[in-house]
Short mmCIF file of C-alpha atoms and ligand atoms in Angstrom, two decimals:
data_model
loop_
_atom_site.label_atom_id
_atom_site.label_comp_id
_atom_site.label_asym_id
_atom_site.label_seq_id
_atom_site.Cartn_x
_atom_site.Cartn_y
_atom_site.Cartn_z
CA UNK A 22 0.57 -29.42 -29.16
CA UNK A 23 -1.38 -29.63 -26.19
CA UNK A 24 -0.12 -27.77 -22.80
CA UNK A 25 -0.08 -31.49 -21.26
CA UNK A 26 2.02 -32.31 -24.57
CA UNK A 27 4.13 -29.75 -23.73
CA UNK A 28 4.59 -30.46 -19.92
CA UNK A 29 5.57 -33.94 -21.46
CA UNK A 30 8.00 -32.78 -23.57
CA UNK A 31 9.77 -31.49 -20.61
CA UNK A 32 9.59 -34.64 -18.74
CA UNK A 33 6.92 -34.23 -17.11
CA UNK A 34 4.49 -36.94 -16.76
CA UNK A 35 0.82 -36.94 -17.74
CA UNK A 36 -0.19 -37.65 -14.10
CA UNK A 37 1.67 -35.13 -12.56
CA UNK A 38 0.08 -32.33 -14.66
CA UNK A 39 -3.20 -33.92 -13.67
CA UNK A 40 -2.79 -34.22 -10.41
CA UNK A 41 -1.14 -30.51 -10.47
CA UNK A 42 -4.22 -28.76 -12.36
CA UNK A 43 -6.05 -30.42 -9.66
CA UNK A 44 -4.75 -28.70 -7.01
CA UNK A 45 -4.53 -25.37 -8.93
CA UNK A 46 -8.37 -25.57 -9.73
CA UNK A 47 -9.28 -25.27 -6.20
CA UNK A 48 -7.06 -21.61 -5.93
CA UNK A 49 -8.47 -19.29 -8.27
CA UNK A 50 -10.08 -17.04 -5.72
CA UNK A 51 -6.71 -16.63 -3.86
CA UNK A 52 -4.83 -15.88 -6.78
CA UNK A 53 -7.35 -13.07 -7.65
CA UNK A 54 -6.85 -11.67 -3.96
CA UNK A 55 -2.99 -12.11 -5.10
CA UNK A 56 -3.46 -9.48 -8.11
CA UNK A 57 -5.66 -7.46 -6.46
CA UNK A 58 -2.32 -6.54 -3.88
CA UNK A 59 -0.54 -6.54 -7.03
CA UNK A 60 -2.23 -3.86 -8.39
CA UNK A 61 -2.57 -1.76 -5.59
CA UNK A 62 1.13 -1.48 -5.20
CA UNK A 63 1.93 -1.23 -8.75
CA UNK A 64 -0.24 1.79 -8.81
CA UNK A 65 1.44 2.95 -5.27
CA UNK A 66 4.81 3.07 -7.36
CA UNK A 67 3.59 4.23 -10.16
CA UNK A 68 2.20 7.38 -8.77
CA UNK A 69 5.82 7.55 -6.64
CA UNK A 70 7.27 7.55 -9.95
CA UNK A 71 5.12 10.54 -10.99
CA UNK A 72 5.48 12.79 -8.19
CA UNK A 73 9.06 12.30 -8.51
CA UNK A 74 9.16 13.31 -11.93
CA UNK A 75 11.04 10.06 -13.39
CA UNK A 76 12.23 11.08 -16.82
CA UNK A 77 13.99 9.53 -19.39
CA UNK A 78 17.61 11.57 -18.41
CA UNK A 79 17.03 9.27 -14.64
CA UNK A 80 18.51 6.61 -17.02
CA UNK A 81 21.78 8.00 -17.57
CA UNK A 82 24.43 6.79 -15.68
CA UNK A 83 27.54 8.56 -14.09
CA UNK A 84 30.89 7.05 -13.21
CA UNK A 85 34.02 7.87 -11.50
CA UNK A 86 32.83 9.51 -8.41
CA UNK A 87 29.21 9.95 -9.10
CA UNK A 88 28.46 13.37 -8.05
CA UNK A 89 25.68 14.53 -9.48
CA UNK A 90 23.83 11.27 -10.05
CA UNK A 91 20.62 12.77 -10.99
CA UNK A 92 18.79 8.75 -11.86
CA UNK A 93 20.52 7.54 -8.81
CA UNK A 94 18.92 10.31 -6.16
CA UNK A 95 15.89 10.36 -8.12
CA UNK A 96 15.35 6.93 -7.87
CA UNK A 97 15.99 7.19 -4.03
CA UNK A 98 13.18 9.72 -4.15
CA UNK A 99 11.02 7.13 -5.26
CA UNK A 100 11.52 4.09 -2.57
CA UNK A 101 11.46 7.00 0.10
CA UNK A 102 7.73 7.57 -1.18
CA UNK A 103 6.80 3.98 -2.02
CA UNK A 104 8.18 2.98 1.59
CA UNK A 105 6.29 6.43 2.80
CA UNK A 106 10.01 7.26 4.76
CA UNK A 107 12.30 10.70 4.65
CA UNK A 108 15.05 9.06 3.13
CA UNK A 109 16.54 5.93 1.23
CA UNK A 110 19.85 4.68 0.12
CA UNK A 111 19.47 2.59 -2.92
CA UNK A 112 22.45 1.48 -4.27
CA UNK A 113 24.57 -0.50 -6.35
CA UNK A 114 27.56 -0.53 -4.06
CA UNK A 115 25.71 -2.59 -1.15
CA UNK A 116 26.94 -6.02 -2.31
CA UNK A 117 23.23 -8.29 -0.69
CA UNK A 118 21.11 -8.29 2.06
CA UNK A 119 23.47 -8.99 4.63
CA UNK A 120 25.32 -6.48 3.89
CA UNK A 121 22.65 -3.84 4.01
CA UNK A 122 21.43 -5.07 7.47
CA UNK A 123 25.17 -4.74 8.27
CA UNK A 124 25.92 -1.34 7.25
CA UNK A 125 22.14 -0.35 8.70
CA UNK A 126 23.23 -1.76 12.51
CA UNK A 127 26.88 -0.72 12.66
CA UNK A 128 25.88 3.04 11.61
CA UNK A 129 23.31 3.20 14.26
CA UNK A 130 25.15 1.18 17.16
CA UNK A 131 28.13 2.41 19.35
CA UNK A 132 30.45 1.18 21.76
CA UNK A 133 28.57 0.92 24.64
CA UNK A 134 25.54 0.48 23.00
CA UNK A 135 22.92 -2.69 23.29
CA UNK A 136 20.62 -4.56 19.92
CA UNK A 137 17.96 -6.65 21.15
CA UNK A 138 16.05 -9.03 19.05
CA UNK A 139 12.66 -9.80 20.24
CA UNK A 140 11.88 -12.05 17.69
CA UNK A 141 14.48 -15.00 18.34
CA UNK A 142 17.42 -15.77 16.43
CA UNK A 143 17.85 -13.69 13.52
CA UNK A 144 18.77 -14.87 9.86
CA UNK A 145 22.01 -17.20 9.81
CA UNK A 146 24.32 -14.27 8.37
CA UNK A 147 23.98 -11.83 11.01
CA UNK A 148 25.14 -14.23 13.53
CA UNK A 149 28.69 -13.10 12.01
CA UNK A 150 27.77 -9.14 11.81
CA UNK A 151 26.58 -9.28 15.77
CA UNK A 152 29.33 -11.51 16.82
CA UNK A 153 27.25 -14.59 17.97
CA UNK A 154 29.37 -16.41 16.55
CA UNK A 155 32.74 -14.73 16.35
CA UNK A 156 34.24 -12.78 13.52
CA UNK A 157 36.65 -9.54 13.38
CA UNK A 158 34.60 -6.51 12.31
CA UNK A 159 31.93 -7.80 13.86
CA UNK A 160 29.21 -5.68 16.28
CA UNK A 161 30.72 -7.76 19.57
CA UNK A 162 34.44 -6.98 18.68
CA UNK A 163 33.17 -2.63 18.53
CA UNK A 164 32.08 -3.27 22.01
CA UNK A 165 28.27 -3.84 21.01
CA UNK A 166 26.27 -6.27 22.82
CA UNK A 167 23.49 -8.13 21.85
CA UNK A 168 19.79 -9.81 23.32
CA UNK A 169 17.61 -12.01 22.19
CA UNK A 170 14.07 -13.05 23.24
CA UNK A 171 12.93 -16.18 21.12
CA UNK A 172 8.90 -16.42 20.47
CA UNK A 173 6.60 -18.37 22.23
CA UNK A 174 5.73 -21.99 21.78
CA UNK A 175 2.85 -20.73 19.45
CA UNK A 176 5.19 -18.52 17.30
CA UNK A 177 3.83 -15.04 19.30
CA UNK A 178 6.04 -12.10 21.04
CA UNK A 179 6.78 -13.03 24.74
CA UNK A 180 6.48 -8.92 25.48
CA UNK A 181 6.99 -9.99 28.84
CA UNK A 182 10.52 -11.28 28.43
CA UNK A 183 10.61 -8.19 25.49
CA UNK A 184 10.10 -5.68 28.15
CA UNK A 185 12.44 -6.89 31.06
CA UNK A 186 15.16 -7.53 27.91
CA UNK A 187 14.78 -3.72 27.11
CA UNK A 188 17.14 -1.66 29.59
CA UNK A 189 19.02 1.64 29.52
CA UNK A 190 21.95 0.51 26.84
CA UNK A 191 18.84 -0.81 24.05
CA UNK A 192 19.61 1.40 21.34
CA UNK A 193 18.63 -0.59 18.54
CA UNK A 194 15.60 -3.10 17.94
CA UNK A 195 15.66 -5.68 14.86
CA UNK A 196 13.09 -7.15 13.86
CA UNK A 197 12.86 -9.56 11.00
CA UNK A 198 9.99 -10.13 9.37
CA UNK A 199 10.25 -13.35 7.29
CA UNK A 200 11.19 -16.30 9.35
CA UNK A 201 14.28 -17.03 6.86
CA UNK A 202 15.81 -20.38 7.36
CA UNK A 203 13.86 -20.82 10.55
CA UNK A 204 10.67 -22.90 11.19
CA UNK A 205 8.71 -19.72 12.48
CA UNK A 206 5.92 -17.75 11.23
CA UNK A 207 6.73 -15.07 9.15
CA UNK A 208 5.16 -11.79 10.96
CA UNK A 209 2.07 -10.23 9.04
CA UNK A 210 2.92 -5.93 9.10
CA UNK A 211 0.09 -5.43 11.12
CA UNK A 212 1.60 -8.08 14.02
CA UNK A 213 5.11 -5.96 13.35
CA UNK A 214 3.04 -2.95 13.98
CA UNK A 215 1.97 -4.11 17.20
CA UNK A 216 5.39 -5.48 18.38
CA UNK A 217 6.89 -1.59 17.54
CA UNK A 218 3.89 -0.10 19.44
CA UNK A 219 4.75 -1.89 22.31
CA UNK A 220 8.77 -1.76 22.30
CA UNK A 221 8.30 2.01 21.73
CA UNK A 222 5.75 1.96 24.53
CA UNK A 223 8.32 0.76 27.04
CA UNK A 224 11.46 2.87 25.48
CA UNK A 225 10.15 5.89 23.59
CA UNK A 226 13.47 6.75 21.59
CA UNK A 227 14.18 3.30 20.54
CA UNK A 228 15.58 2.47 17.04
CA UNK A 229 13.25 0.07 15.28
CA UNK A 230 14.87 -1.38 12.59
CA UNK A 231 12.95 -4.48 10.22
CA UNK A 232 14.65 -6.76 8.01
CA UNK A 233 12.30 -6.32 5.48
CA UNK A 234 13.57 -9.37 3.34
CA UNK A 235 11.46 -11.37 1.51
CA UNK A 236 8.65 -9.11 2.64
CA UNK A 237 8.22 -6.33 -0.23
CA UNK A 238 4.98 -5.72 -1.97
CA UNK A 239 3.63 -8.79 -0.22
CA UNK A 240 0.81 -6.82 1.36
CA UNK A 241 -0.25 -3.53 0.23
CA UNK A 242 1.48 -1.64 3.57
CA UNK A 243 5.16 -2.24 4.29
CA UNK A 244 6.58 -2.13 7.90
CA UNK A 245 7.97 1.86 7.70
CA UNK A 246 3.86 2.76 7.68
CA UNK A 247 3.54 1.15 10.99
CA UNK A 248 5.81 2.60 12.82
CA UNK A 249 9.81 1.02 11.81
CA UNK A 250 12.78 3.69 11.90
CA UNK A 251 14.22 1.98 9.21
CA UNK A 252 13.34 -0.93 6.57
CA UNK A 253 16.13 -2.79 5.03
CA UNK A 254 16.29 -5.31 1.55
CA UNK A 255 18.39 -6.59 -1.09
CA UNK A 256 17.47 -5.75 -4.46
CA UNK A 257 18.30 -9.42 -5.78
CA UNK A 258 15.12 -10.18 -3.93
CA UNK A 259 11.42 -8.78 -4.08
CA UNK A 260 12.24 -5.11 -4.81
CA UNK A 261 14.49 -6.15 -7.86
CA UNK A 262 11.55 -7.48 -9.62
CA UNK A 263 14.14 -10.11 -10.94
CA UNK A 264 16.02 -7.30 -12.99
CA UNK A 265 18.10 -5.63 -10.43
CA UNK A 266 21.35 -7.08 -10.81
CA UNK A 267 23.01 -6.26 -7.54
CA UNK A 268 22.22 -3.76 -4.75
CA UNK A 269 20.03 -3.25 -1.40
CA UNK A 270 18.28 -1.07 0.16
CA UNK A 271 17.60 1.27 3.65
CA UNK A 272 14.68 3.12 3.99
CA UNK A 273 14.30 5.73 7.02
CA UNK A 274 14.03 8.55 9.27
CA UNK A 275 16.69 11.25 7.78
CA UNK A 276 19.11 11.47 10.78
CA UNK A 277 19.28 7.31 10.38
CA UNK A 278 19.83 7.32 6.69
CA UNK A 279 22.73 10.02 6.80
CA UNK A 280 24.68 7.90 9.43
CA UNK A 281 23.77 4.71 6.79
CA UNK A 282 25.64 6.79 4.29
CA UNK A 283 28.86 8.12 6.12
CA UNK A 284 29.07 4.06 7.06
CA UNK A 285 28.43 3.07 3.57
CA UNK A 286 31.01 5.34 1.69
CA UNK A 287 33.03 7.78 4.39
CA UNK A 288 32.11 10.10 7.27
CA UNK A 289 31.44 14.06 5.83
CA UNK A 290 30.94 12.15 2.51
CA UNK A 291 27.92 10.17 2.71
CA UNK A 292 25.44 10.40 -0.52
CA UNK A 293 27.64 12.58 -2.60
CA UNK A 294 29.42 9.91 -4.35
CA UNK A 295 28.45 6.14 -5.28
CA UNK A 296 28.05 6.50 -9.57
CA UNK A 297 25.44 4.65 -10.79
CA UNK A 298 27.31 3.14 -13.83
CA UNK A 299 24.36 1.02 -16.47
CA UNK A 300 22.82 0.48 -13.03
CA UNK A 301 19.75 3.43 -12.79
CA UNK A 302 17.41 1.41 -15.59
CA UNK A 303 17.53 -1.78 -14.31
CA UNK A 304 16.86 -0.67 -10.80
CA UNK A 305 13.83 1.51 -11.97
CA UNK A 306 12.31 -1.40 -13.92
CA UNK A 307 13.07 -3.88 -11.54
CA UNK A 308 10.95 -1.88 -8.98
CA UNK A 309 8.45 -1.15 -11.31
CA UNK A 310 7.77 -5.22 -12.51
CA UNK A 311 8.22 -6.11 -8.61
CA UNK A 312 4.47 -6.08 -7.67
CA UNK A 313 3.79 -8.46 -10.36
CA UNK A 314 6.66 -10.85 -9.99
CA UNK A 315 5.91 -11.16 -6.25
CA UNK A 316 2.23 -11.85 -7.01
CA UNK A 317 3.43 -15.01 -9.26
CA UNK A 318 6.03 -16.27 -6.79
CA UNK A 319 3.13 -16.13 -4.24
CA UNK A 320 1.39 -17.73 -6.68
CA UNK A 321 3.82 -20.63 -6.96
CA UNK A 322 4.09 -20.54 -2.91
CA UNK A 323 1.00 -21.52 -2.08
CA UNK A 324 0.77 -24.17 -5.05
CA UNK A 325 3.78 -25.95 -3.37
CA UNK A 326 2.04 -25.69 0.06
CA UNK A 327 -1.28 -27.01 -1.40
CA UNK A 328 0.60 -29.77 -3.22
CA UNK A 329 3.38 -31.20 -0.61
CA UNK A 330 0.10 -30.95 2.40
CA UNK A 331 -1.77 -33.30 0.49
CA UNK A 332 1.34 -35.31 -0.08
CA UNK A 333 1.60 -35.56 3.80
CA UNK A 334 4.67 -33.22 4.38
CA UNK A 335 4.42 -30.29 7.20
CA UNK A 336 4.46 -27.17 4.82
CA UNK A 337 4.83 -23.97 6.57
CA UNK A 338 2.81 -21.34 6.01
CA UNK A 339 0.08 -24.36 5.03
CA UNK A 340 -1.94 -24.54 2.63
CA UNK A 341 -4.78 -22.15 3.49
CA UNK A 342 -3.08 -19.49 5.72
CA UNK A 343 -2.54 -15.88 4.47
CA UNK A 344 0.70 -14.87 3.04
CA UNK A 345 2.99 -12.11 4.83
CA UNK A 346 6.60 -13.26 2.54
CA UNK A 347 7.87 -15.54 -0.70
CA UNK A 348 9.14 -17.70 1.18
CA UNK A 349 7.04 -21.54 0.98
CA UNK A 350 9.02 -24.30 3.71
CA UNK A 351 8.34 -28.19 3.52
CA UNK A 352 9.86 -30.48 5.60
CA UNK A 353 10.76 -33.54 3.47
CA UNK A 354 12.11 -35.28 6.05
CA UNK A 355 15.42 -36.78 4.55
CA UNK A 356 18.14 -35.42 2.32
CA UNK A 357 17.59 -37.74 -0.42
CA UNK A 358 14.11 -36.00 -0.75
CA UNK A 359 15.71 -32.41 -0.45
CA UNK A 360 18.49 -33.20 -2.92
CA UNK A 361 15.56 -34.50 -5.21
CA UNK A 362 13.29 -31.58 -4.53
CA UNK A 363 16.32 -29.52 -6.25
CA UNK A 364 17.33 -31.27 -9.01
CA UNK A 365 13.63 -30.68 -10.28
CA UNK A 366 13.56 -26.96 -9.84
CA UNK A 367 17.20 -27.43 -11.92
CA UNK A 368 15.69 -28.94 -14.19
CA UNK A 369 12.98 -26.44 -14.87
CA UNK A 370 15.50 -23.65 -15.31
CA UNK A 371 15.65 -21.94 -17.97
CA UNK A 372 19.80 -21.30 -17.30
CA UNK A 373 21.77 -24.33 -16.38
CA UNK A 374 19.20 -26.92 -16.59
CA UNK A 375 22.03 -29.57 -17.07
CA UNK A 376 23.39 -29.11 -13.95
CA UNK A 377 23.23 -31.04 -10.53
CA UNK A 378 22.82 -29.18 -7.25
CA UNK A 379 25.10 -31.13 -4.35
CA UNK A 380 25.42 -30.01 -0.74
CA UNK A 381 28.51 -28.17 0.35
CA UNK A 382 29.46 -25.52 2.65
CA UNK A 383 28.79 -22.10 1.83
CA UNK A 384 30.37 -18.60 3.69
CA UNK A 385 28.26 -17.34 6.64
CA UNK A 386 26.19 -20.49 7.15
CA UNK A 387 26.59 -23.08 9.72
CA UNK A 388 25.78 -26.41 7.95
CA UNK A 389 26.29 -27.68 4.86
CA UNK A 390 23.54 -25.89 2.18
CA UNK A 391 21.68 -27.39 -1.34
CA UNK A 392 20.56 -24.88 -3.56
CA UNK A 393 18.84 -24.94 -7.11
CA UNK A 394 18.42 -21.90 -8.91
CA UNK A 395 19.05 -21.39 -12.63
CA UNK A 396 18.66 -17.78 -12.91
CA UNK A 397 19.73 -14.86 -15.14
CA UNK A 398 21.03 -13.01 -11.87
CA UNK A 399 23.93 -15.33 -9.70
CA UNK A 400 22.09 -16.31 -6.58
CA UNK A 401 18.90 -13.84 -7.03
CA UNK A 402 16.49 -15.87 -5.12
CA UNK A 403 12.94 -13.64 -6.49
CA UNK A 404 13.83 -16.19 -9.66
CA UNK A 405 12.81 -19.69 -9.20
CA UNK A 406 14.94 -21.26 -6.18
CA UNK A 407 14.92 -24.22 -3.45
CA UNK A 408 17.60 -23.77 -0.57
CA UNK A 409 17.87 -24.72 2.55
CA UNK A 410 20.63 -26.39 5.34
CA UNK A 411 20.76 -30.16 5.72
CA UNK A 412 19.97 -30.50 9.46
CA UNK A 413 16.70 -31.96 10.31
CA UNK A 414 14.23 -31.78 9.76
CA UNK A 415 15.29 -31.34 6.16
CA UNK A 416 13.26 -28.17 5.40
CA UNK A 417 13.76 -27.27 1.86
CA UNK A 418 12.99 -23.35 1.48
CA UNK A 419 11.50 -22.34 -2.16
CA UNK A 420 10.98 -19.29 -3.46
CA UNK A 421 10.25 -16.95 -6.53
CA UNK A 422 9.67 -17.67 -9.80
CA UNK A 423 9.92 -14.51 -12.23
CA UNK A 424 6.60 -15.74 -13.43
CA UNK A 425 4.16 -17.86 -12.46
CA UNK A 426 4.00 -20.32 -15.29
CA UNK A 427 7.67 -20.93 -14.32
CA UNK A 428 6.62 -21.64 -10.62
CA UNK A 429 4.47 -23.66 -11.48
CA UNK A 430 6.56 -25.69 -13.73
CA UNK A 431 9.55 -25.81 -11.42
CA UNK A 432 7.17 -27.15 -8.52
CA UNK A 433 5.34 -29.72 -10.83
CA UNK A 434 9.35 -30.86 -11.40
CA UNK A 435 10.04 -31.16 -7.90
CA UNK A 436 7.38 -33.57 -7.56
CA UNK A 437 8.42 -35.76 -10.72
CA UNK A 438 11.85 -36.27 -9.30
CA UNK A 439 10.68 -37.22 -6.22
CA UNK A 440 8.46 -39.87 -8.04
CA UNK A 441 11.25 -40.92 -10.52
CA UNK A 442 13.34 -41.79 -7.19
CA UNK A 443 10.32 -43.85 -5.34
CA UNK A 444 10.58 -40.90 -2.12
CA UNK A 445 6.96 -40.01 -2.81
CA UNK A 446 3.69 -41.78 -3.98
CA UNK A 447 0.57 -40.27 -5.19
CA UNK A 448 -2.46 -40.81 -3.77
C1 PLP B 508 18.21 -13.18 2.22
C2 PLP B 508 18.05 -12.64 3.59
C3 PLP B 508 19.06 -11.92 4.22
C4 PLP B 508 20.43 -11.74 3.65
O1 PLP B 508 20.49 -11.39 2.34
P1 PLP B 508 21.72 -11.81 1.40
O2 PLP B 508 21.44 -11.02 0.19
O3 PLP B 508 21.64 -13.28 1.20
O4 PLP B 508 22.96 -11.39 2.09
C5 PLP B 508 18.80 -11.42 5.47
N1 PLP B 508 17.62 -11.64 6.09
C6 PLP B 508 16.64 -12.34 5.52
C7 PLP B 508 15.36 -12.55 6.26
C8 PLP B 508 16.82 -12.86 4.25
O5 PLP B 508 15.84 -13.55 3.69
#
């Protein structure tokens, strides 16, 4: 059989794969500039691996308290070089992202104390954690107040507004660096870089922290080498490399890792305990196949973006722009087309292909959310997913793809649906 024959046998249809190799044809040299930043950090952890003397016994695992945990601090060893930090909590016990961001802020802010976010609104699940929207245990109810300063027309900083924001009670600085479920640019680590140099510019002592989401292994330097306090992740994301199956991570200046861990476990206790359980191999591997599974969801990024522009969508980044996150948005326009735009990158799972993704409400979002993802990991979004809120204007946001064969079919999917249900024509 034929690869068509096979795309066929999956319900695809002959014109789609034509119309699909097409497109892919013209992106060769951009996927080569893709493994080129693939390599370079696979050989960056590689060599972290080395100097930290991984060794087979790093994949024993410890339970009950954990002291001792050789894997577990070894493997913090490693992201602390890879990240080029002091210090770095990886662990099991941090449940996702959120959660990591949330421990990260409430060790580092007191009563009293003021976060500012010069980049606008930050990802829909902090609102919660800061208190813009209320919540007990949030930031707000400790007595923690919060800033914003939203971007420019144009998607830059407004350092204007960023420097009269920043007064006497700015302890803390967040920055996020992909634009999550908002229609922004995601920031390149250079532009980061020049947003620290200028917040530590007007307040020298400053806590820049970057919500490094999304972001890993993208480019070949990570926020922490120009100038962030402290970079912050979930391991069901980039980092992962698809086989992490829970955990996040901080990455940072000592004194700002040590308050991380009293928050994360108990004050005077911090790193001691946390046992690793099966957890130390997956996490190494994970880390180790990251580079390469982030190349093929970038891969699978910019084929959506190449494919839904010609279609006559808004696709953000577009088709041509450098990448600085996974993350490809297209605004369909309508939920019929978002709801279709799912069911095709169900139906290219390769877990739970049967099943039919329907909008409902989900905990720490606003609006009502659709989400496809069939993956081996519950809600890991480096494999093959399409989210996003229905509010206009409709934005589906995909990602991943453990490799990029399977991006590619998901996204060829997408569009058959779309066809099958008359909300698209090919030109
Ligand atoms: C995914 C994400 C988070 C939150 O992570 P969860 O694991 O979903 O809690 C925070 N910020 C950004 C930018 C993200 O993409």
């Amino acid at each position: 059989m034929s690869n068509t024959e096979m795309f066929t046998s999956l319900g695809i249809s002959p014109k789609v794969v034509d119309y699909s190799e097409g497109i892919i044809s013209e992106l060769r040299e951009r996927f080569e500039e893709l493994d080129r930043v693939a390599e370079y950090n696979q050989l960056k952890i590689i060599k972290a691996m080395q100097d930290n003397r991984v060794s087979a016994a790093c994949f024993a695992g410890t339970t009950g308290y954990g002291h001792d945990d050789m894997g577990r601090d070894t493997l913090e060893n490693v992201y602390a070089s890879v990240f080029h930090t002091d210090a770095a909590i990886v662990r099991g016990q941090i449940t996702c992202g959120t959660h990591a961001l949330a421990i990260a802020l409430s060790a580092n802010l007191l009563p009293g104390d003021e976060m500012l976010s010069p980049v606008g609104r930050p990802y829909d699940t902090l609102e919660e954690v800061i208190g813009i929207r209320e919540c007990p245990c949030s930031l707000k109810e400790m007595g923690v107040t919060y800033r914003e300063v939203d971007l420019l027309p144009d998607g830059t900083f407004d350092y204007d507004a960023i420097k009269a924001a920043i007064n006497e009670k700015t302890k803390l600085i967040e920055i996020q660096r992909s634009k999550g479920y908002a229609q922004r640019p995601t920031f390149s680590v250079s532009q980061i870089g020049e947003l620290i140099k200028f917040v530590k510019g007007v307040k020298p002592d400053v806590i820049v922290m970057v919500d490094n989401c999304y972001g890993e292994f993208v480019e070949t330097i990570e926020p922490s080498d120009v100038g962030a306090d402290m970079v912050v992740g979930s391991l069901i994301k980039n980092p992962g490399g698809g086989l992490a199956p829970i955990g996040g991570y901080i990455c940072g200046r000592q004194d700002i890792i040590d308050r991380c861990f009293y928050r994360l476990t108990a004050p005077g206790i911090g790193s001691d305990v946390g046992a690793s359980l099966d957890l130390n191999t997956k996490l190494y591997q994970g880390l180790f196949m990251s580079p390469t599974v982030v190349a093929g969801a970038i891969k699978g990024a910019i084929f959506a973006a190449n494919m839904y522009e010609r279609l006559g969508f808004k696709v953000l980044p577009n088709g041509s722009e450098s990448r600085h996150d996974i993350i490809q948005s297209i605004e369909l326009g309508s939920p019929e087309r978002m709801l279709a735009f799912c069911r095709g990158v169900q139906a290219a799972a390769p877990v739970d292909s049967y099943v039919t993704p329907v909008a409902s409400p989900i905990p720490g979002y606003d609006d009502e959310v659709v989400m496809a993802a069939g993956a081996f990991v519950q809600g890991s979004s480096i494999e093959l997913s399409a989210d996003g809120p229905i509010r206009p204007p409709y934005a589906i946001y995909f990602q991943g793809g453990l490799t990029w064969s399977h991006a590619k079919l998901g996204i060829m999917m997408s569009l058959q649906k779309m066809l099958d249900d008359g909300l698209v024509e090919l030109d």
